[in-house]
Amino acid sequence: MTRADPITSLQNPQLKRLVRLHARRAREQEGVILIEGARELSRALEAGVRPTEIFSCPELHSPEAAGVAPALPLTPTLLSAAAFGKVSGREHPDGLLAVAPRPVVDLPDLTEDAVVVVLDGLEKPGNVGAVLRTADASGAAAVLVLGRGADPYGPNVIRASQGSVFALPVAALDGEEAHAYLAAQSCLTVACTPDAPHVYWDAPLTGRVALLLGTEHGGLPAHWRQAGGPGGGLSVRIPMQPGSAADSLNVATAAALMLFECARQRRDVGGRGALAGGAA
């Protein structure tokens, strides 16, 4: 077989390894990530990610993938459509897949009006990816992903973020590391909980702010909900229509409301005022 011949055997060792790398443990053991899709791979390359391996199936290329393929930094290993289907995590793959080293993230020293998102225990890759897209779009400075929930660099999160995971610092930390970072940066911690006394649009969300979001079923752990976080803290809620059958919002929706309220307040010189005297 020459380099130009596509891999066709579904028992090929390279294919078996790629299948294994869909499991988080296998990726962590090798220190790599999987990037599938033309858009995601393009954004990774723009962010300085350098794949060590690229796999391509021209037969499956979408127009976007066909446009990306000539500019790839490596000569790809060609796969047949059946072989690519075996290693793909998508129902309708576009024929591009890469293996790259797991990013090493240096959390930034925050500017005076920076917003950080803290996700504690989120398990659904779609939710984590959607939050990352919104964090990128709204100008957040970083996202901290806590616990052993969804892998922020898992292929399903990368896909759901449409590559935004590569556009800003995204770090997987434990709770102590997150507390230490937010304390060192003097962040106001804002816990988003349904039983909070203050409505989020009445909260002062300018300055260095860390938005804390937990799981839909369990919410935030007690240590995040308590007032007086690393840089001072408060709790806010998103008001629900009385009589609504919904008792909570999807965490990605809640994050979007909070992030764009932060952005709005930064563009509004007058702001909405502080929570003087603890008034709701």
Coordinates of C-alpha atoms in Angstrom, one line a residue:
M1 CA 0.0 0.0 0.0
T2 CA 1.4 3.4 -0.9
R3 CA 0.7 6.6 1.1
A4 CA -1.9 7.6 -1.5
D5 CA -3.9 4.4 -1.1
P6 CA -6.8 4.8 1.3
I7 CA -7.2 2.6 4.3
T8 CA -10.1 0.3 3.6
S9 CA -9.8 -2.5 6.2
L10 CA -12.0 -2.0 9.3
Q11 CA -9.5 -4.0 11.2
N12 CA -6.6 -1.6 10.5
P13 CA -4.7 -0.8 13.8
Q14 CA -4.9 2.9 13.1
L15 CA -8.7 2.8 12.9
K16 CA -8.9 0.7 16.1
R17 CA -6.8 3.4 17.9
L18 CA -9.0 6.2 16.6
V19 CA -12.1 4.4 17.9
R20 CA -10.5 4.0 21.3
L21 CA -9.7 7.7 21.4
H22 CA -13.4 8.5 21.5
A23 CA -13.1 7.3 25.2
R24 CA -11.9 10.0 27.6
R25 CA -9.6 7.6 29.4
A26 CA -7.8 6.7 26.2
R27 CA -7.3 10.3 25.2
E28 CA -6.0 11.2 28.7
Q29 CA -3.6 8.3 28.6
E30 CA -2.1 9.5 25.3
G31 CA -2.5 13.2 26.1
V32 CA -4.4 13.9 22.9
I33 CA -7.7 15.2 21.6
L34 CA -9.8 14.4 18.6
I35 CA -11.0 17.2 16.3
E36 CA -13.6 16.2 13.7
G37 CA -15.1 18.5 11.1
A38 CA -13.8 21.2 8.8
R39 CA -15.1 24.1 10.8
E40 CA -13.7 22.8 14.1
L41 CA -10.4 21.9 12.6
S42 CA -10.1 25.3 10.9
R43 CA -10.7 27.1 14.2
A44 CA -8.2 24.9 16.0
L45 CA -5.6 25.7 13.4
E46 CA -6.3 29.4 13.7
A47 CA -5.8 29.1 17.5
G48 CA -2.4 27.6 17.0
V49 CA -3.3 23.9 17.6
R50 CA -0.9 21.7 15.6
P51 CA -2.3 18.3 14.8
T52 CA 0.1 15.3 14.8
E53 CA -2.2 13.3 12.5
I54 CA -4.9 14.1 10.0
F55 CA -7.3 11.7 8.4
S56 CA -9.3 12.5 5.3
C57 CA -12.0 10.9 3.1
P58 CA -12.5 13.1 0.0
E59 CA -15.5 11.1 -0.9
L60 CA -17.3 12.5 2.1
H61 CA -16.0 16.0 1.9
S62 CA -18.6 18.8 2.3
P63 CA -17.9 22.0 0.4
E64 CA -16.4 23.5 3.5
A65 CA -14.1 20.4 4.0
A66 CA -13.1 20.5 0.4
G67 CA -12.0 24.2 0.9
V68 CA -10.1 23.4 4.0
A69 CA -8.3 20.3 2.8
P70 CA -5.7 22.0 0.5
A71 CA -4.4 24.1 3.3
L72 CA -3.9 21.3 5.9
P73 CA -0.5 21.5 7.6
L74 CA 0.1 17.7 7.2
T75 CA -0.4 15.3 4.4
P76 CA -3.5 13.4 5.5
T77 CA -3.9 9.7 5.8
L78 CA -6.7 8.7 3.3
L79 CA -9.6 6.6 4.5
S80 CA -12.4 4.9 2.5
A81 CA -15.9 6.0 3.3
A82 CA -16.5 2.9 5.3
A83 CA -13.3 3.3 7.2
F84 CA -14.0 6.9 8.0
G85 CA -17.5 6.0 9.1
K86 CA -16.0 3.6 11.6
V87 CA -13.9 6.3 13.3
S88 CA -16.3 9.2 13.0
G89 CA -18.5 10.3 15.9
R90 CA -21.0 11.9 13.6
E91 CA -24.1 10.7 11.7
H92 CA -23.1 12.7 8.6
P93 CA -19.3 13.2 8.7
D94 CA -17.6 15.6 6.4
G95 CA -14.5 13.6 6.0
L96 CA -11.9 15.4 8.1
L97 CA -10.5 14.1 11.5
A98 CA -7.4 15.1 13.3
V99 CA -5.4 14.0 16.4
A100 CA -3.6 16.8 18.3
P101 CA -1.9 17.2 21.7
R102 CA -4.3 18.2 24.4
P103 CA -4.0 22.0 24.9
V104 CA -2.0 23.3 27.8
V105 CA -4.0 26.2 29.2
D106 CA -2.4 29.2 30.9
L107 CA -5.2 31.1 32.7
P108 CA -4.9 34.8 32.1
D109 CA -4.3 37.7 34.5
L110 CA -7.7 39.4 34.2
T111 CA -8.5 42.9 33.1
E112 CA -10.6 45.1 35.3
D113 CA -13.8 44.2 33.5
A114 CA -13.2 40.5 32.7
V115 CA -15.9 37.8 33.0
V116 CA -15.0 34.2 33.8
V117 CA -17.5 31.3 33.6
V118 CA -17.3 28.5 36.1
L119 CA -19.1 25.3 35.2
D120 CA -19.3 22.8 38.1
G121 CA -20.1 19.2 37.4
L122 CA -21.9 19.6 34.0
E123 CA -22.2 16.2 32.4
K124 CA -23.8 16.9 29.0
P125 CA -21.3 17.7 26.2
G126 CA -23.9 19.7 24.3
N127 CA -24.5 22.0 27.3
V128 CA -20.8 22.6 27.9
G129 CA -20.2 23.2 24.2
A130 CA -23.1 25.7 24.0
V131 CA -21.8 27.6 27.0
L132 CA -18.4 27.8 25.3
R133 CA -19.9 29.2 22.2
T134 CA -21.7 31.9 24.1
A135 CA -18.7 32.7 26.3
D136 CA -16.7 33.2 23.1
A137 CA -19.4 35.3 21.5
S138 CA -20.0 37.5 24.5
G139 CA -16.3 38.2 25.1
A140 CA -15.7 36.1 28.3
A141 CA -12.1 35.9 29.4
A142 CA -12.0 32.2 30.4
V143 CA -14.1 29.2 31.2
L144 CA -13.3 26.9 34.2
V145 CA -14.7 23.4 34.0
L146 CA -14.8 21.6 37.3
G147 CA -15.4 18.0 38.2
R148 CA -15.4 14.8 36.2
G149 CA -18.4 15.7 34.1
A150 CA -18.0 16.4 30.4
D151 CA -14.5 16.6 29.1
P152 CA -14.1 20.2 27.8
Y153 CA -11.8 18.9 25.0
G154 CA -13.9 15.8 24.2
P155 CA -15.0 15.5 20.6
N156 CA -18.7 16.1 21.4
V157 CA -17.9 19.3 23.3
I158 CA -15.6 20.5 20.5
R159 CA -18.4 19.9 18.0
A160 CA -21.1 21.6 20.2
S161 CA -18.8 24.6 20.6
Q162 CA -18.2 24.7 16.9
G163 CA -14.5 25.2 17.7
S164 CA -15.0 28.0 20.2
V165 CA -13.2 25.9 22.8
F166 CA -10.0 26.9 21.0
A167 CA -10.8 30.6 20.9
L168 CA -10.5 31.3 24.7
P169 CA -8.8 29.7 27.7
V170 CA -10.8 26.7 28.8
A171 CA -9.3 24.9 31.8
A172 CA -10.3 21.7 33.6
L173 CA -9.7 22.3 37.3
D174 CA -10.7 21.0 40.7
G175 CA -12.6 23.2 43.1
E176 CA -9.6 24.3 45.2
E177 CA -7.7 25.4 42.1
A178 CA -10.7 27.4 40.9
H179 CA -11.1 29.1 44.3
A180 CA -7.4 29.9 44.3
Y181 CA -7.5 31.4 40.8
L182 CA -10.6 33.5 41.5
A183 CA -9.2 34.7 44.8
A184 CA -5.9 35.7 43.2
Q185 CA -7.8 37.7 40.6
S186 CA -10.1 39.3 43.1
C187 CA -13.3 38.2 41.2
L188 CA -16.8 38.9 42.4
T189 CA -18.4 35.5 42.5
V190 CA -22.0 35.4 41.2
A191 CA -23.8 32.1 42.0
C192 CA -26.8 31.4 39.7
T193 CA -29.4 29.6 41.8
P194 CA -33.2 29.5 41.5
D195 CA -33.8 30.5 45.1
A196 CA -31.5 33.5 45.2
P197 CA -33.0 36.8 46.6
H198 CA -31.8 39.0 43.7
V199 CA -32.9 39.0 40.0
Y200 CA -29.8 38.9 37.8
W201 CA -30.5 42.1 35.9
D202 CA -30.5 44.0 39.1
A203 CA -27.1 42.7 40.2
P204 CA -24.0 44.8 39.6
L205 CA -22.1 42.6 37.1
T206 CA -19.3 45.0 36.1
G207 CA -15.7 44.6 37.2
R208 CA -14.1 41.2 37.5
V209 CA -16.9 38.7 37.7
A210 CA -17.0 35.0 37.9
L211 CA -20.4 33.5 36.9
L212 CA -21.0 30.2 38.7
L213 CA -23.3 27.6 37.2
G214 CA -24.1 24.0 38.3
T215 CA -26.1 21.1 37.0
E216 CA -29.8 21.5 36.3
H217 CA -30.7 18.6 38.7
G218 CA -28.3 19.4 41.5
G219 CA -27.4 23.0 41.2
L220 CA -24.3 24.5 42.6
P221 CA -22.4 22.9 45.6
A222 CA -22.9 24.7 48.9
H223 CA -19.4 26.2 49.0
W224 CA -20.2 28.2 45.8
R225 CA -23.7 29.2 46.9
Q226 CA -22.4 30.8 50.1
A227 CA -22.0 34.6 50.0
G228 CA -18.6 36.0 50.4
G229 CA -16.7 34.2 47.8
P230 CA -13.0 34.8 46.8
G231 CA -13.6 38.5 45.8
G232 CA -16.9 38.9 47.6
G233 CA -20.0 37.1 46.4
L234 CA -23.7 37.3 45.7
S235 CA -26.4 35.0 44.4
V236 CA -28.8 35.8 41.6
R237 CA -31.8 34.1 40.0
I238 CA -33.5 34.2 36.6
P239 CA -37.1 35.0 37.2
M240 CA -39.7 32.5 35.9
Q241 CA -43.2 33.4 34.8
P242 CA -45.7 32.6 37.6
G243 CA -47.7 29.5 36.8
S244 CA -45.1 28.3 34.3
A245 CA -44.7 24.5 34.1
A246 CA -40.9 25.0 33.8
D247 CA -39.1 24.9 37.1
S248 CA -35.7 25.6 35.7
L249 CA -33.9 26.7 32.6
N250 CA -31.3 24.8 30.6
V251 CA -27.9 25.7 32.0
A252 CA -26.7 26.9 28.5
T253 CA -29.7 29.2 28.3
A254 CA -29.0 30.5 31.8
A255 CA -25.4 31.1 30.9
A256 CA -26.3 33.0 27.8
L257 CA -28.7 35.3 29.7
M258 CA -26.0 36.0 32.4
L259 CA -23.2 36.5 29.9
F260 CA -25.0 39.0 27.8
E261 CA -26.3 40.9 30.8
C262 CA -22.6 41.3 31.8
A263 CA -21.9 42.5 28.3
R264 CA -24.9 44.9 28.4
Q265 CA -23.8 46.4 31.7
R266 CA -20.3 47.0 30.4
R267 CA -21.7 48.9 27.4
D268 CA -24.1 50.9 29.6
V269 CA -22.1 53.6 31.2
G270 CA -24.9 54.3 33.7
G271 CA -25.4 50.6 34.6
R272 CA -28.4 49.4 36.6
G273 CA -27.1 50.4 40.0
A274 CA -25.9 48.3 42.8
L275 CA -27.8 46.1 45.2
A276 CA -27.9 48.9 47.8
G277 CA -29.0 47.6 51.2
G278 CA -29.5 44.1 49.8
A279 CA -32.8 45.1 48.1
A280 CA -34.2 42.5 45.6

